[in-house]
């Protein structure tokens, strides 16, 4: 004769007492854990939440009801950015967050912005197991590609904003970075620029792909690749400004800059102006992101636009409709060249 627990689980119905018994805790402890009570330690909460998911236990009914009765909750986690201190201070991430928020709202969902900034696999695992949301969107890959691959072996409730990389086993949504880098560089080359700088962190996944597009464009235009014109810079105005200052002081000639982000492009323009050089008269500059302030800079910044609204809809859809090949397949969002004053044509 089967036990009461076995009978209930075999019928596909897991009760609170079943969950408590499987976790080896009292019913009251299980209930407190599901309600995120500070009286229960973090490790016990993680174990009980994991069990609740595995057993399809409807633990959302134990959570406080949202003010608008959301259909689901999506957690947003920003990994510790590669080569910079904070992702949330980057205006592009705010645009991307807005895209996710709008898409979630269209689906009747709430979003929860996590304080966790993962830097390794254990951090990613904590972000998943401590979240009671239906799924997690990670805004950025940083240096965590291998860790995301490992996470995908046991978790399918997450989507990553970022590049599509070799041997990738997890779902990512991102822009066509190689094409964006190629378009920016080709545009400057067709304007007659011969010594074009690539300014950015070529080890960061997305910037690395933009750099690849830059190299492809140089080859297409039969312009030689000069290592002196590939200049590292973090995704910060100050870092880019210092990098261009150094280039000028070393006497390296250049007449164009393809920047890996709009912030980097603005830093380049500041450095060029301080050196008494004209933009675009002496040096043409193209950024990447098309953040709102790009059109209001002086000169107005030419840039590669990323469709954050479409990206947000794709990430939310893949998370909420996570079944079948289409939902798990990585996808690229097209990029567009926006021509303004900083490139001169």
Tab-separated table of C-alpha atoms in Angstrom:
chain	number	residue	atom	x	y	z
A	1	UNK	CA	0.000	0.000	0.000
A	2	UNK	CA	1.485	3.302	-1.035
A	3	UNK	CA	2.013	6.119	1.439
A	4	UNK	CA	-0.087	9.273	1.437
A	5	UNK	CA	2.882	11.260	0.060
A	6	UNK	CA	3.490	8.788	-2.749
A	7	UNK	CA	-0.211	8.778	-3.615
A	8	UNK	CA	-0.470	12.553	-3.833
A	9	UNK	CA	2.729	12.944	-5.843
A	10	UNK	CA	1.802	10.086	-8.204
A	11	UNK	CA	-1.424	11.894	-9.020
A	12	UNK	CA	0.579	14.984	-9.939
A	13	UNK	CA	-0.635	17.004	-6.939
A	14	UNK	CA	2.015	18.176	-4.516
A	15	UNK	CA	0.751	19.618	-1.241
A	16	UNK	CA	2.563	21.843	1.220
A	17	UNK	CA	3.011	18.906	3.621
A	18	UNK	CA	4.524	16.824	0.789
A	19	UNK	CA	6.957	19.602	-0.007
A	20	UNK	CA	7.932	19.951	3.668
A	21	UNK	CA	8.484	16.198	3.983
A	22	UNK	CA	10.658	16.060	0.854
A	23	UNK	CA	12.732	18.997	2.153
A	24	UNK	CA	13.024	17.474	5.619
A	25	UNK	CA	11.491	20.482	7.371
A	26	UNK	CA	8.292	21.277	9.207
A	27	UNK	CA	5.205	22.490	7.360
A	28	UNK	CA	5.517	25.876	9.050
A	29	UNK	CA	9.149	26.202	7.910
A	30	UNK	CA	8.188	25.293	4.341
A	31	UNK	CA	5.419	27.889	4.415
A	32	UNK	CA	7.764	30.578	5.773
A	33	UNK	CA	10.374	29.728	3.125
A	34	UNK	CA	7.825	30.087	0.325
A	35	UNK	CA	6.912	33.484	1.731
A	36	UNK	CA	10.610	34.503	1.862
A	37	UNK	CA	10.517	34.901	5.646
A	38	UNK	CA	13.772	36.131	7.265
A	39	UNK	CA	13.218	33.450	9.899
A	40	UNK	CA	14.404	30.812	7.386
A	41	UNK	CA	18.023	30.723	6.270
A	42	UNK	CA	18.927	31.290	2.618
A	43	UNK	CA	20.110	27.740	1.916
A	44	UNK	CA	16.842	26.230	3.163
A	45	UNK	CA	14.821	28.708	1.086
A	46	UNK	CA	16.793	27.817	-2.029
A	47	UNK	CA	16.256	24.111	-1.482
A	48	UNK	CA	12.502	24.500	-0.925
A	49	UNK	CA	12.013	26.828	-3.914
A	50	UNK	CA	13.931	24.384	-6.100
A	51	UNK	CA	11.751	21.501	-4.919
A	52	UNK	CA	8.602	23.574	-5.478
A	53	UNK	CA	9.558	24.150	-9.103
A	54	UNK	CA	10.571	20.548	-9.706
A	55	UNK	CA	7.261	19.288	-8.306
A	56	UNK	CA	5.145	21.947	-10.058
A	57	UNK	CA	3.959	23.156	-6.677
A	58	UNK	CA	1.798	26.309	-7.098
A	59	UNK	CA	3.831	28.380	-4.690
A	60	UNK	CA	2.819	31.717	-6.266
A	61	UNK	CA	-0.427	31.582	-4.259
A	62	UNK	CA	1.669	31.980	-1.092
A	63	UNK	CA	3.261	35.164	-2.431
A	64	UNK	CA	1.705	38.580	-1.760
A	65	UNK	CA	-0.641	39.469	-4.600
A	66	UNK	CA	0.582	42.252	-6.865
A	67	UNK	CA	-1.450	45.467	-7.034
A	68	UNK	CA	-2.557	44.673	-10.595
A	69	UNK	CA	-2.760	40.889	-10.408
A	70	UNK	CA	0.160	40.214	-12.742
A	71	UNK	CA	0.034	37.130	-14.933
A	72	UNK	CA	3.693	36.409	-14.169
A	73	UNK	CA	6.851	37.962	-12.764
A	74	UNK	CA	10.133	38.201	-14.663
A	75	UNK	CA	13.382	38.803	-12.796
A	76	UNK	CA	15.986	41.070	-14.415
A	77	UNK	CA	19.597	40.387	-13.439
A	78	UNK	CA	22.575	42.434	-14.665
A	79	UNK	CA	25.858	40.473	-14.507
A	80	UNK	CA	28.944	42.327	-13.368
A	81	UNK	CA	30.058	44.045	-16.582
A	82	UNK	CA	33.374	43.099	-18.119
A	83	UNK	CA	35.832	45.959	-17.832
A	84	UNK	CA	33.573	48.398	-15.972
A	85	UNK	CA	32.016	48.884	-12.564
A	86	UNK	CA	28.282	49.106	-13.178
A	87	UNK	CA	25.967	48.149	-15.998
A	88	UNK	CA	22.943	50.025	-14.663
A	89	UNK	CA	24.697	53.397	-15.104
A	90	UNK	CA	25.076	52.700	-18.832
A	91	UNK	CA	22.267	54.515	-20.724
A	92	UNK	CA	21.981	51.668	-23.231
A	93	UNK	CA	21.108	49.217	-20.454
A	94	UNK	CA	18.385	51.598	-19.310
A	95	UNK	CA	16.997	51.595	-22.861
A	96	UNK	CA	17.139	47.796	-22.923
A	97	UNK	CA	15.456	47.596	-19.522
A	98	UNK	CA	12.701	49.874	-20.830
A	99	UNK	CA	12.234	47.547	-23.819
A	100	UNK	CA	11.844	44.546	-21.521
A	101	UNK	CA	9.479	46.485	-19.259
A	102	UNK	CA	7.214	47.515	-22.137
A	103	UNK	CA	7.125	43.947	-23.470
A	104	UNK	CA	6.350	42.548	-20.019
A	105	UNK	CA	3.559	45.079	-19.564
A	106	UNK	CA	2.015	44.021	-22.886
A	107	UNK	CA	1.900	40.456	-21.542
A	108	UNK	CA	0.434	41.533	-18.189
A	109	UNK	CA	3.643	40.733	-16.314
A	110	UNK	CA	5.603	42.427	-13.568
A	111	UNK	CA	9.375	42.765	-13.656
A	112	UNK	CA	11.632	42.438	-10.655
A	113	UNK	CA	15.062	44.101	-10.824
A	114	UNK	CA	17.535	42.034	-8.805
A	115	UNK	CA	20.357	43.461	-6.722
A	116	UNK	CA	22.523	40.443	-7.560
A	117	UNK	CA	25.421	41.161	-9.941
A	118	UNK	CA	26.705	37.690	-10.900
A	119	UNK	CA	30.407	37.259	-11.550
A	120	UNK	CA	30.681	33.459	-11.763
A	121	UNK	CA	28.636	30.261	-12.100
A	122	UNK	CA	27.762	30.091	-8.393
A	123	UNK	CA	26.366	33.628	-8.574
A	124	UNK	CA	24.269	32.700	-11.611
A	125	UNK	CA	22.948	29.654	-9.780
A	126	UNK	CA	22.006	31.790	-6.768
A	127	UNK	CA	20.218	34.248	-9.059
A	128	UNK	CA	18.109	31.388	-10.401
A	129	UNK	CA	17.411	29.477	-7.211
A	130	UNK	CA	16.587	32.496	-5.057
A	131	UNK	CA	14.134	33.937	-7.555
A	132	UNK	CA	10.465	32.981	-7.330
A	133	UNK	CA	9.849	34.574	-10.728
A	134	UNK	CA	8.771	32.502	-13.711
A	135	UNK	CA	12.119	33.155	-15.316
A	136	UNK	CA	15.206	35.365	-15.437
A	137	UNK	CA	16.524	37.705	-18.117
A	138	UNK	CA	20.251	38.339	-17.790
A	139	UNK	CA	21.125	41.684	-19.368
A	140	UNK	CA	24.667	40.975	-20.542
A	141	UNK	CA	27.093	38.095	-20.889
A	142	UNK	CA	30.239	39.697	-19.457
A	143	UNK	CA	32.823	36.870	-19.213
A	144	UNK	CA	30.168	34.297	-18.222
A	145	UNK	CA	29.676	32.430	-21.511
A	146	UNK	CA	31.007	29.120	-20.109
A	147	UNK	CA	29.030	29.624	-16.896
A	148	UNK	CA	25.795	30.199	-18.845
A	149	UNK	CA	26.469	27.032	-20.841
A	150	UNK	CA	26.871	25.140	-17.586
A	151	UNK	CA	23.701	26.692	-16.141
A	152	UNK	CA	21.728	25.597	-19.212
A	153	UNK	CA	22.431	21.958	-18.320
A	154	UNK	CA	20.024	22.193	-15.378
A	155	UNK	CA	17.998	25.363	-15.996
A	156	UNK	CA	15.875	26.418	-18.946
A	157	UNK	CA	14.111	29.401	-17.400
A	158	UNK	CA	16.522	32.091	-18.538
A	159	UNK	CA	17.414	34.213	-21.557
A	160	UNK	CA	20.592	36.241	-22.029
A	161	UNK	CA	21.037	39.560	-23.817
A	162	UNK	CA	24.304	39.331	-25.702
A	163	UNK	CA	26.306	37.908	-28.556
A	164	UNK	CA	25.869	34.497	-30.135
A	165	UNK	CA	29.121	32.658	-29.495
A	166	UNK	CA	30.651	29.361	-30.653
A	167	UNK	CA	29.414	26.215	-28.854
A	168	UNK	CA	26.576	28.151	-27.211
A	169	UNK	CA	23.954	25.993	-25.494
A	170	UNK	CA	21.760	28.720	-23.976
A	171	UNK	CA	19.299	31.105	-25.585
A	172	UNK	CA	20.539	34.620	-26.273
A	173	UNK	CA	19.002	37.624	-27.965
A	174	UNK	CA	21.249	40.365	-29.264
A	175	UNK	CA	22.037	42.700	-32.113
A	176	UNK	CA	23.841	41.871	-35.344
A	177	UNK	CA	27.094	43.252	-33.966
A	178	UNK	CA	29.388	42.208	-36.845
A	179	UNK	CA	27.134	43.907	-39.380
A	180	UNK	CA	26.898	47.011	-37.201
A	181	UNK	CA	30.678	47.312	-36.946
A	182	UNK	CA	31.011	46.679	-40.666
A	183	UNK	CA	28.434	49.330	-41.620
A	184	UNK	CA	30.022	51.997	-39.431
A	185	UNK	CA	33.497	51.340	-40.832
A	186	UNK	CA	32.379	51.111	-44.465
A	187	UNK	CA	30.559	54.419	-44.130
A	188	UNK	CA	33.709	56.200	-42.932
A	189	UNK	CA	35.811	54.528	-45.600
A	190	UNK	CA	33.392	55.651	-48.315
A	191	UNK	CA	33.687	59.186	-46.989
A	192	UNK	CA	37.389	58.972	-47.783
A	193	UNK	CA	38.725	58.156	-44.315
A	194	UNK	CA	41.853	56.022	-44.564
A	195	UNK	CA	43.126	55.739	-40.980
A	196	UNK	CA	40.143	54.521	-38.972
A	197	UNK	CA	40.462	53.717	-35.266
A	198	UNK	CA	38.451	50.979	-33.580
A	199	UNK	CA	37.888	52.170	-30.009
A	200	UNK	CA	36.570	49.608	-27.493
A	201	UNK	CA	37.189	46.550	-25.339
A	202	UNK	CA	37.740	43.774	-27.878
A	203	UNK	CA	37.549	41.101	-25.154
A	204	UNK	CA	33.908	41.882	-24.294
A	205	UNK	CA	31.684	39.583	-26.424
A	206	UNK	CA	29.602	42.220	-28.211
A	207	UNK	CA	32.480	44.657	-28.741
A	208	UNK	CA	34.594	41.765	-30.000
A	209	UNK	CA	32.007	41.110	-32.717
A	210	UNK	CA	31.819	44.813	-33.622
A	211	UNK	CA	35.593	44.730	-33.983
A	212	UNK	CA	35.266	41.753	-36.320
A	213	UNK	CA	32.894	43.771	-38.504
A	214	UNK	CA	35.435	46.611	-38.504
A	215	UNK	CA	38.152	44.249	-39.747
A	216	UNK	CA	35.864	42.843	-42.445
A	217	UNK	CA	35.125	46.364	-43.702
A	218	UNK	CA	38.817	47.290	-43.842
A	219	UNK	CA	39.505	44.172	-45.869
A	220	UNK	CA	36.586	44.929	-48.187
A	221	UNK	CA	37.916	48.452	-48.806
A	222	UNK	CA	41.510	47.176	-49.152
A	223	UNK	CA	42.646	49.300	-46.215
A	224	UNK	CA	45.459	47.782	-44.203
A	225	UNK	CA	44.996	46.817	-40.562
A	226	UNK	CA	47.274	48.903	-38.330
A	227	UNK	CA	47.510	47.496	-34.773
A	228	UNK	CA	48.121	51.043	-33.505
A	229	UNK	CA	44.584	51.924	-34.605
A	230	UNK	CA	42.930	49.199	-32.503
A	231	UNK	CA	42.667	50.997	-29.184
A	232	UNK	CA	41.267	49.384	-26.000
A	233	UNK	CA	38.712	51.392	-24.026
A	234	UNK	CA	36.089	50.446	-21.443
A	235	UNK	CA	32.427	51.404	-21.900
A	236	UNK	CA	32.972	54.751	-20.180
A	237	UNK	CA	33.483	58.335	-21.369
A	238	UNK	CA	36.608	58.800	-19.244
A	239	UNK	CA	38.271	55.614	-20.468
A	240	UNK	CA	37.671	56.535	-24.120
A	241	UNK	CA	38.865	60.088	-23.570
A	242	UNK	CA	42.110	58.848	-22.015
A	243	UNK	CA	42.635	56.347	-24.848
A	244	UNK	CA	42.305	59.011	-27.569
A	245	UNK	CA	44.500	61.411	-25.564
A	246	UNK	CA	47.204	58.738	-25.526
A	247	UNK	CA	46.850	58.108	-29.252
A	248	UNK	CA	47.232	61.817	-30.031
A	249	UNK	CA	50.196	62.240	-27.693
A	250	UNK	CA	51.959	59.293	-29.337
A	251	UNK	CA	51.598	60.990	-32.678
A	252	UNK	CA	49.573	58.213	-34.311
A	253	UNK	CA	47.753	59.703	-37.321
A	254	UNK	CA	44.049	58.905	-37.763
A	255	UNK	CA	41.036	60.483	-39.441
A	256	UNK	CA	38.134	58.310	-38.291
A	257	UNK	CA	36.857	56.570	-35.148
A	258	UNK	CA	34.473	53.620	-34.943
A	259	UNK	CA	33.475	53.397	-31.277
A	260	UNK	CA	32.064	50.272	-29.627
A	261	UNK	CA	29.392	52.353	-27.865
A	262	UNK	CA	27.953	55.851	-27.809
A	263	UNK	CA	29.565	56.564	-24.438
A	264	UNK	CA	32.939	55.643	-25.935
A	265	UNK	CA	32.231	57.852	-28.967
A	266	UNK	CA	31.413	60.846	-26.739
A	267	UNK	CA	34.673	60.327	-24.849
A	268	UNK	CA	36.533	60.328	-28.166
A	269	UNK	CA	34.846	63.568	-29.260
A	270	UNK	CA	35.747	65.242	-25.959
A	271	UNK	CA	39.401	64.262	-26.336
A	272	UNK	CA	39.520	65.428	-29.957
A	273	UNK	CA	38.017	68.801	-29.058
A	274	UNK	CA	40.458	69.275	-26.169
A	275	UNK	CA	43.298	68.597	-28.610
A	276	UNK	CA	41.981	71.307	-30.946
A	277	UNK	CA	40.783	68.877	-33.610
A	278	UNK	CA	37.505	69.318	-35.450
A	279	UNK	CA	34.752	66.684	-35.562
A	280	UNK	CA	34.004	65.848	-38.340
A	281	UNK	CA	36.439	68.167	-40.137
A	282	UNK	CA	39.614	66.433	-38.957
A	283	UNK	CA	38.182	63.195	-37.587
A	284	UNK	CA	34.843	61.486	-38.286
A	285	UNK	CA	33.243	59.584	-35.397
A	286	UNK	CA	30.546	56.886	-35.358
A	287	UNK	CA	29.148	55.355	-32.154
A	288	UNK	CA	27.060	52.271	-31.404
A	289	UNK	CA	23.723	52.052	-29.496
A	290	UNK	CA	21.775	55.181	-30.514
A	291	UNK	CA	21.003	56.142	-26.921
A	292	UNK	CA	18.672	59.186	-26.599
A	293	UNK	CA	21.396	61.760	-25.916
A	294	UNK	CA	23.281	60.832	-29.123
A	295	UNK	CA	21.134	63.148	-31.219
A	296	UNK	CA	21.640	66.024	-28.767
A	297	UNK	CA	25.429	65.861	-28.493
A	298	UNK	CA	27.565	68.469	-30.227
A	299	UNK	CA	28.044	67.540	-32.964
A	300	UNK	CA	25.051	65.187	-33.124
A	301	UNK	CA	26.417	61.648	-33.040
A	302	UNK	CA	26.230	59.295	-35.995
A	303	UNK	CA	25.679	55.820	-34.609
A	304	UNK	CA	24.508	52.259	-35.087
A	305	UNK	CA	20.984	51.814	-33.730
A	306	UNK	CA	19.878	48.695	-31.852
A	307	UNK	CA	16.160	47.933	-31.679
A	308	UNK	CA	15.688	47.635	-27.918
A	309	UNK	CA	11.886	47.449	-28.215
A	310	UNK	CA	12.080	44.407	-30.484
A	311	UNK	CA	14.819	42.901	-28.310
A	312	UNK	CA	12.627	43.269	-25.230
A	313	UNK	CA	9.677	41.574	-26.931
A	314	UNK	CA	11.874	38.684	-28.087
A	315	UNK	CA	13.383	38.076	-24.648
A	316	UNK	CA	10.036	38.183	-22.857
A	317	UNK	CA	8.412	35.942	-25.459
A	318	UNK	CA	11.180	33.355	-25.299
A	319	UNK	CA	10.976	33.302	-21.517
A	320	UNK	CA	7.197	33.013	-21.221
A	321	UNK	CA	6.705	30.769	-24.238
A	322	UNK	CA	9.648	28.519	-23.414
A	323	UNK	CA	8.608	25.407	-25.294
A	324	UNK	CA	9.772	24.113	-28.635
A	325	UNK	CA	12.759	24.879	-30.805
A	326	UNK	CA	11.716	28.409	-31.765
A	327	UNK	CA	11.496	29.552	-28.137
A	328	UNK	CA	14.973	28.264	-27.277
A	329	UNK	CA	16.674	29.418	-30.492
A	330	UNK	CA	19.001	32.411	-30.225
A	331	UNK	CA	18.097	35.374	-32.390
A	332	UNK	CA	19.760	38.540	-33.723
A	333	UNK	CA	18.094	41.947	-33.987
A	334	UNK	CA	19.019	43.998	-37.084
A	335	UNK	CA	21.138	47.150	-36.725
A	336	UNK	CA	20.772	50.430	-38.641
A	337	UNK	CA	23.254	53.189	-39.450
A	338	UNK	CA	21.950	56.576	-38.243
A	339	UNK	CA	23.820	59.376	-40.019
A	340	UNK	CA	24.138	62.664	-38.143
A	341	UNK	CA	26.778	65.386	-37.940
A	342	UNK	CA	29.765	63.628	-36.351
A	343	UNK	CA	30.799	61.660	-39.443
A	344	UNK	CA	30.456	64.543	-41.920
A	345	UNK	CA	28.247	62.876	-44.494
